[in-house]
Amino acid sequence: MTMTTNSPALELRKLSFQYPNGRMALDQVSCSLAAGERVAVVGPSGAGKSTLLMHLNGLLPAPSLTADDQAQVFVQSLPVIKSRLGEVRRQIGFLFQDPDDQLFCPTVREDVAFGPLNLGLPRSEVFRRVDHSLVAVGLPEHGPRNPSQLSTGERKRVCLAGILACEPAMLVLDEPTSNLDPRARRQLLQILGQFPGTQVIATHDLDFVLDHCHRVLVLDGGKLHADGPVERVLSNAILMDRHGLEVPWRLRHRSPSELDR
Ligand code: ADP
């Protein structure tokens, strides 16, 4: 599941994007992620976080994106351009903020099977993956249930089961902990902690970033303002304040030498 080569798992090369109404949502964002890195994207509302995530699997491709040398995003070295979108999307498991955008089958089992069936896998392999993923997300008994009758946390876990069943190299998660109670949040953290591949996570939940991520990108006004280890970046009170964020309570009153540990 994880890449073994030294090539980046994800590369953004001066990624810029303007919505049709003229709004510049991303402005020359560059970064490179190693395989297995868990990277949070933080910033105030409207910073460009969702727009950035949507570029990773070509949900918002620029119309001119037809040739390799025009690509601004590379996933597992694949250029995110129209002709390669099928391959790119097989590498990525995308968790939308609202599970209702992702669940549409009458039963949990069918929803989880949808992705692997679309990959053209034999039915026996699909069933094996569905069983395995439902166990991984702690919902082994929920297969016959209707997703609409589950809690938000359970529905998010069903979405994750469907994603894990496709065995992607990378997870891209938009606000995974929003609307979750503390127990559901903890369960989600545990599932994500067991996923060995690369993770890119847009979130306002800075405690989640502290607990789960290795690195954090601060985005504001479509520009990348910081990129570094989680504790270093999140403890920078001036930076946090400038971009509408707050130093997490756990990092306040700690000396720089403590943060280096
Ligand atoms: P975030 O996820 O950080 O809240 P977004 O990526 O949703 O930010 O939005 C970035 C900017 O692009 C914002 O100014 C937002 O208003 C604008 N925007 C988002 N979606 C659209 C759209 N469909 N059309 C025009 N502007 C948009």
CSV table of C-alpha atoms and ligand atoms in Angstrom, one decimal:
chain,number,residue,atom,x,y,z
A,1,MET,CA,0.0,0.0,0.0
A,2,THR,CA,2.9,2.4,0.8
A,3,MET,CA,5.4,3.5,-1.9
A,4,THR,CA,8.8,2.1,-1.5
A,5,THR,CA,10.6,4.4,-3.9
A,6,ASN,CA,12.0,7.8,-3.0
A,7,SER,CA,9.8,9.7,-5.4
A,8,PRO,CA,7.4,12.0,-3.6
A,9,ALA,CA,3.9,10.7,-2.8
A,10,LEU,CA,2.5,14.1,-3.7
A,11,GLU,CA,4.0,17.1,-5.4
A,12,LEU,CA,2.4,20.5,-5.9
A,13,ARG,CA,4.2,22.8,-8.4
A,14,LYS,CA,3.1,26.4,-8.1
A,15,LEU,CA,-0.5,25.3,-8.0
A,16,SER,CA,-2.8,28.2,-8.8
A,17,PHE,CA,-6.5,28.2,-9.4
A,18,GLN,CA,-9.1,30.8,-10.1
A,19,TYR,CA,-12.8,30.1,-9.9
A,20,PRO,CA,-14.9,31.3,-12.9
A,21,ASN,CA,-16.1,34.3,-10.9
A,22,GLY,CA,-12.5,35.5,-10.8
A,23,ARG,CA,-11.8,34.5,-7.2
A,24,MET,CA,-8.1,33.4,-6.9
A,25,ALA,CA,-8.5,30.4,-4.5
A,26,LEU,CA,-4.9,29.1,-4.8
A,27,ASP,CA,-1.9,31.2,-5.6
A,28,GLN,CA,1.4,29.4,-6.5
A,29,VAL,CA,1.3,26.7,-3.8
A,30,SER,CA,4.3,24.4,-3.9
A,31,CYS,CA,5.2,21.4,-1.7
A,32,SER,CA,6.3,17.9,-1.7
A,33,LEU,CA,5.1,15.0,0.5
A,34,ALA,CA,7.0,11.8,1.2
A,35,ALA,CA,5.2,8.4,1.3
A,36,GLY,CA,3.6,7.8,4.7
A,37,GLU,CA,3.6,11.5,5.7
A,38,ARG,CA,0.5,12.8,7.5
A,39,VAL,CA,0.1,16.4,6.6
A,40,ALA,CA,-2.6,18.8,7.9
A,41,VAL,CA,-3.8,21.8,5.9
A,42,VAL,CA,-5.0,24.5,8.2
A,43,GLY,CA,-6.2,28.1,7.8
A,44,PRO,CA,-9.3,30.2,8.2
A,45,SER,CA,-12.5,29.5,6.3
A,46,GLY,CA,-12.1,30.5,2.7
A,47,ALA,CA,-8.3,29.9,2.8
A,48,GLY,CA,-8.4,27.5,-0.1
A,49,LYS,CA,-8.2,24.2,1.8
A,50,SER,CA,-11.0,22.4,0.1
A,51,THR,CA,-10.0,23.8,-3.3
A,52,LEU,CA,-6.5,22.4,-2.7
A,53,LEU,CA,-7.9,19.0,-1.8
A,54,MET,CA,-10.1,18.9,-4.8
A,55,HIS,CA,-7.1,19.4,-7.1
A,56,LEU,CA,-5.5,16.2,-5.8
A,57,ASN,CA,-7.8,13.9,-7.6
A,58,GLY,CA,-8.7,16.3,-10.4
A,59,LEU,CA,-12.1,17.4,-9.2
A,60,LEU,CA,-11.3,20.9,-10.2
A,61,PRO,CA,-9.0,20.5,-13.2
A,62,ALA,CA,-8.0,23.7,-15.1
A,63,PRO,CA,-9.5,23.4,-18.6
A,64,SER,CA,-6.1,23.5,-20.2
A,65,LEU,CA,-4.8,20.5,-18.3
A,66,THR,CA,-4.1,18.1,-21.1
A,67,ALA,CA,-0.3,17.6,-21.3
A,68,ASP,CA,2.1,16.2,-18.7
A,69,ASP,CA,4.2,19.4,-18.8
A,70,GLN,CA,1.2,21.6,-17.8
A,71,ALA,CA,0.5,19.5,-14.7
A,72,GLN,CA,0.7,21.4,-11.4
A,73,VAL,CA,-0.1,18.3,-9.2
A,74,PHE,CA,1.6,14.9,-9.2
A,75,VAL,CA,0.2,12.0,-7.3
A,76,GLN,CA,2.6,9.0,-6.9
A,77,SER,CA,4.5,10.7,-9.8
A,78,LEU,CA,1.4,10.6,-12.0
A,79,PRO,CA,0.5,14.0,-13.5
A,80,VAL,CA,-3.1,15.0,-12.5
A,81,ILE,CA,-4.3,15.7,-16.1
A,82,LYS,CA,-7.5,14.7,-17.8
A,83,SER,CA,-6.0,11.7,-19.6
A,84,ARG,CA,-4.6,10.2,-16.4
A,85,LEU,CA,-7.5,10.9,-14.0
A,86,GLY,CA,-8.6,7.2,-13.8
A,87,GLU,CA,-5.1,6.1,-12.6
A,88,VAL,CA,-4.8,9.1,-10.2
A,89,ARG,CA,-8.1,8.4,-8.6
A,90,ARG,CA,-7.2,4.8,-8.0
A,91,GLN,CA,-4.3,6.0,-5.8
A,92,ILE,CA,-6.5,8.3,-3.7
A,93,GLY,CA,-9.3,7.7,-1.1
A,94,PHE,CA,-11.2,10.9,-0.8
A,95,LEU,CA,-13.3,11.5,2.4
A,96,PHE,CA,-15.8,14.3,1.9
A,97,GLN,CA,-16.7,16.5,4.9
A,98,ASP,CA,-20.4,15.4,4.7
A,99,PRO,CA,-20.8,11.6,4.6
A,100,ASP,CA,-24.2,12.1,2.8
A,101,ASP,CA,-22.2,13.2,-0.2
A,102,GLN,CA,-20.7,9.8,-0.3
A,103,LEU,CA,-23.3,7.3,0.7
A,104,PHE,CA,-26.2,6.5,-1.7
A,105,CYS,CA,-26.9,2.7,-1.5
A,106,PRO,CA,-29.7,1.1,0.5
A,107,THR,CA,-27.3,-0.9,2.7
A,108,VAL,CA,-23.9,-0.3,4.3
A,109,ARG,CA,-22.5,-3.4,2.5
A,110,GLU,CA,-23.5,-2.2,-0.9
A,111,ASP,CA,-22.0,1.2,-0.2
A,112,VAL,CA,-18.7,-0.3,0.9
A,113,ALA,CA,-18.6,-2.6,-2.1
A,114,PHE,CA,-19.3,0.1,-4.6
A,115,GLY,CA,-15.7,1.3,-5.0
A,116,PRO,CA,-14.0,-2.1,-5.2
A,117,LEU,CA,-16.7,-3.3,-7.7
A,118,ASN,CA,-15.9,-0.3,-9.8
A,119,LEU,CA,-12.3,-1.3,-9.8
A,120,GLY,CA,-13.4,-4.4,-11.6
A,121,LEU,CA,-12.2,-6.8,-8.9
A,122,PRO,CA,-13.7,-10.4,-8.8
A,123,ARG,CA,-16.7,-10.6,-6.5
A,124,SER,CA,-14.9,-12.9,-4.0
A,125,GLU,CA,-12.2,-10.3,-3.6
A,126,VAL,CA,-14.8,-7.5,-3.2
A,127,PHE,CA,-16.5,-9.4,-0.5
A,128,ARG,CA,-13.2,-10.2,1.3
A,129,ARG,CA,-12.3,-6.5,1.2
A,130,VAL,CA,-15.8,-5.4,2.4
A,131,ASP,CA,-15.7,-7.8,5.4
A,132,HIS,CA,-12.1,-6.7,6.2
A,133,SER,CA,-12.9,-2.9,5.9
A,134,LEU,CA,-16.0,-3.2,8.0
A,135,VAL,CA,-14.0,-4.9,10.8
A,136,ALA,CA,-11.2,-2.2,10.4
A,137,VAL,CA,-13.7,0.6,11.0
A,138,GLY,CA,-15.4,-1.3,13.9
A,139,LEU,CA,-18.7,-1.9,12.1
A,140,PRO,CA,-18.6,-5.6,11.3
A,141,GLU,CA,-22.3,-6.1,12.2
A,142,HIS,CA,-23.6,-3.1,10.3
A,143,GLY,CA,-23.5,-4.5,6.7
A,144,PRO,CA,-27.3,-5.0,6.3
A,145,ARG,CA,-28.2,-1.7,7.8
A,146,ASN,CA,-29.4,1.4,6.0
A,147,PRO,CA,-26.7,4.1,6.2
A,148,SER,CA,-29.3,6.8,6.7
A,149,GLN,CA,-30.2,5.2,10.0
A,150,LEU,CA,-26.7,5.5,11.4
A,151,SER,CA,-25.1,8.3,13.5
A,152,THR,CA,-22.8,10.8,11.7
A,153,GLY,CA,-19.7,9.1,13.2
A,154,GLU,CA,-20.9,5.7,12.0
A,155,ARG,CA,-21.7,7.1,8.5
A,156,LYS,CA,-18.2,8.6,8.3
A,157,ARG,CA,-16.8,5.2,9.3
A,158,VAL,CA,-18.8,3.6,6.5
A,159,CYS,CA,-17.4,6.1,4.0
A,160,LEU,CA,-13.9,5.2,5.3
A,161,ALA,CA,-14.6,1.5,5.0
A,162,GLY,CA,-15.6,2.1,1.3
A,163,ILE,CA,-12.3,4.0,0.8
A,164,LEU,CA,-10.1,1.5,2.6
A,165,ALA,CA,-11.7,-1.3,0.6
A,166,CYS,CA,-10.2,0.2,-2.5
A,167,GLU,CA,-6.7,0.0,-0.9
A,168,PRO,CA,-5.5,3.5,-1.9
A,169,ALA,CA,-2.0,4.7,-1.5
A,170,MET,CA,-3.2,8.0,-0.1
A,171,LEU,CA,-6.1,9.3,2.0
A,172,VAL,CA,-7.4,12.9,1.4
A,173,LEU,CA,-9.7,13.9,4.2
A,174,ASP,CA,-11.8,17.1,4.3
A,175,GLU,CA,-12.7,18.0,7.9
A,176,PRO,CA,-12.8,14.4,9.1
A,177,THR,CA,-13.6,15.2,12.7
A,178,SER,CA,-16.3,17.8,12.1
A,179,ASN,CA,-19.7,17.0,13.8
A,180,LEU,CA,-18.2,14.0,15.7
A,181,ASP,CA,-18.7,13.5,19.4
A,182,PRO,CA,-15.5,12.7,21.4
A,183,ARG,CA,-15.9,9.0,21.2
A,184,ALA,CA,-16.6,9.0,17.5
A,185,ARG,CA,-13.6,11.3,17.0
A,186,ARG,CA,-11.4,8.9,19.0
A,187,GLN,CA,-12.6,6.0,16.9
A,188,LEU,CA,-11.7,7.9,13.8
A,189,LEU,CA,-8.3,8.8,15.0
A,190,GLN,CA,-7.6,5.1,15.8
A,191,ILE,CA,-8.6,4.0,12.3
A,192,LEU,CA,-6.6,6.7,10.6
A,193,GLY,CA,-3.6,5.9,12.8
A,194,GLN,CA,-3.6,2.4,11.4
A,195,PHE,CA,-3.5,3.5,7.8
A,196,PRO,CA,0.2,3.3,6.7
A,197,GLY,CA,-0.1,5.4,3.5
A,198,THR,CA,0.2,9.2,3.0
A,199,GLN,CA,-2.6,11.3,4.4
A,200,VAL,CA,-3.6,14.9,3.5
A,201,ILE,CA,-6.1,16.4,5.9
A,202,ALA,CA,-7.9,19.7,5.8
A,203,THR,CA,-9.1,20.6,9.3
A,204,HIS,CA,-9.9,23.2,11.9
A,205,ASP,CA,-9.3,20.6,14.7
A,206,LEU,CA,-5.7,21.5,15.8
A,207,ASP,CA,-5.8,19.0,18.7
A,208,PHE,CA,-6.4,16.3,16.0
A,209,VAL,CA,-3.4,17.7,14.1
A,210,LEU,CA,-1.2,17.5,17.2
A,211,ASP,CA,-2.3,13.9,17.9
A,212,HIS,CA,-2.2,12.6,14.4
A,213,CYS,CA,-0.1,14.6,11.9
A,214,HIS,CA,3.7,14.9,11.3
A,215,ARG,CA,3.6,18.2,9.4
A,216,VAL,CA,1.3,21.2,8.9
A,217,LEU,CA,0.7,23.6,6.0
A,218,VAL,CA,-0.8,27.0,6.8
A,219,LEU,CA,-2.9,28.3,4.0
A,220,ASP,CA,-4.5,31.7,3.9
A,221,GLY,CA,-5.9,33.7,1.0
A,222,GLY,CA,-4.8,30.9,-1.3
A,223,LYS,CA,-1.1,31.3,-0.4
A,224,LEU,CA,1.1,28.9,1.6
A,225,HIS,CA,2.3,30.8,4.6
A,226,ALA,CA,4.1,28.0,6.6
A,227,ASP,CA,5.1,24.4,6.1
A,228,GLY,CA,6.8,22.6,8.9
A,229,PRO,CA,6.7,20.1,11.9
A,230,VAL,CA,3.4,20.3,13.7
A,231,GLU,CA,4.5,21.6,17.2
A,232,ARG,CA,6.9,24.2,15.7
A,233,VAL,CA,4.2,25.7,13.5
A,234,LEU,CA,1.2,25.5,15.8
A,235,SER,CA,3.2,27.0,18.7
A,236,ASN,CA,4.1,30.1,16.7
A,237,ALA,CA,1.6,32.6,18.3
A,238,ILE,CA,2.2,35.4,15.8
A,239,LEU,CA,1.8,33.1,12.8
A,240,MET,CA,-1.4,31.5,14.3
A,241,ASP,CA,-2.9,34.9,15.1
A,242,ARG,CA,-2.1,36.4,11.7
A,243,HIS,CA,-4.0,33.6,10.0
A,244,GLY,CA,-7.1,33.4,12.2
A,245,LEU,CA,-5.8,30.4,14.2
A,246,GLU,CA,-5.0,29.8,17.9
A,247,VAL,CA,-2.1,28.1,19.5
A,248,PRO,CA,-3.7,24.8,20.9
A,249,TRP,CA,-4.0,24.9,24.7
A,250,ARG,CA,-1.6,22.0,25.1
A,251,LEU,CA,1.2,24.0,23.4
A,252,ARG,CA,0.8,27.2,25.4
A,253,HIS,CA,3.4,28.1,28.1
A,254,ARG,CA,6.0,25.7,26.6
A,255,SER,CA,9.6,26.8,26.1
A,256,PRO,CA,11.2,26.5,22.7
A,257,SER,CA,13.6,23.8,24.1
A,258,GLU,CA,10.6,21.7,25.0
A,259,LEU,CA,9.2,22.1,21.5
A,260,ASP,CA,12.4,20.8,20.0
A,261,ARG,CA,12.1,17.5,21.7
B,1,ADP,P1,-11.7,26.6,2.7
B,1,ADP,O1,-11.9,25.2,2.4
B,1,ADP,O2,-10.3,26.9,3.3
B,1,ADP,O3,-12.8,27.2,3.6
B,1,ADP,P2,-12.3,27.1,-0.1
B,1,ADP,O4,-11.4,26.3,-0.8
B,1,ADP,O5,-13.7,26.5,0.1
B,1,ADP,O6,-11.7,27.5,1.3
B,1,ADP,O7,-12.5,28.5,-0.8
B,1,ADP,C1,-11.4,29.3,-1.2
B,1,ADP,C2,-12.0,30.6,-1.8
B,1,ADP,O8,-12.6,30.2,-3.0
B,1,ADP,C3,-13.0,31.3,-0.9
B,1,ADP,O9,-12.8,32.7,-1.1
B,1,ADP,C4,-14.3,30.8,-1.5
B,1,ADP,O10,-15.3,31.8,-1.3
B,1,ADP,C5,-14.0,30.7,-3.0
B,1,ADP,N1,-14.8,29.6,-3.6
B,1,ADP,C6,-15.0,28.4,-3.2
B,1,ADP,N2,-15.8,27.7,-4.0
B,1,ADP,C7,-16.2,28.5,-5.0
B,1,ADP,C8,-17.0,28.4,-6.1
B,1,ADP,N3,-17.6,27.3,-6.5
B,1,ADP,N4,-17.1,29.5,-6.9
B,1,ADP,C9,-16.5,30.7,-6.6
B,1,ADP,N5,-15.7,30.8,-5.5
B,1,ADP,C10,-15.5,29.8,-4.7
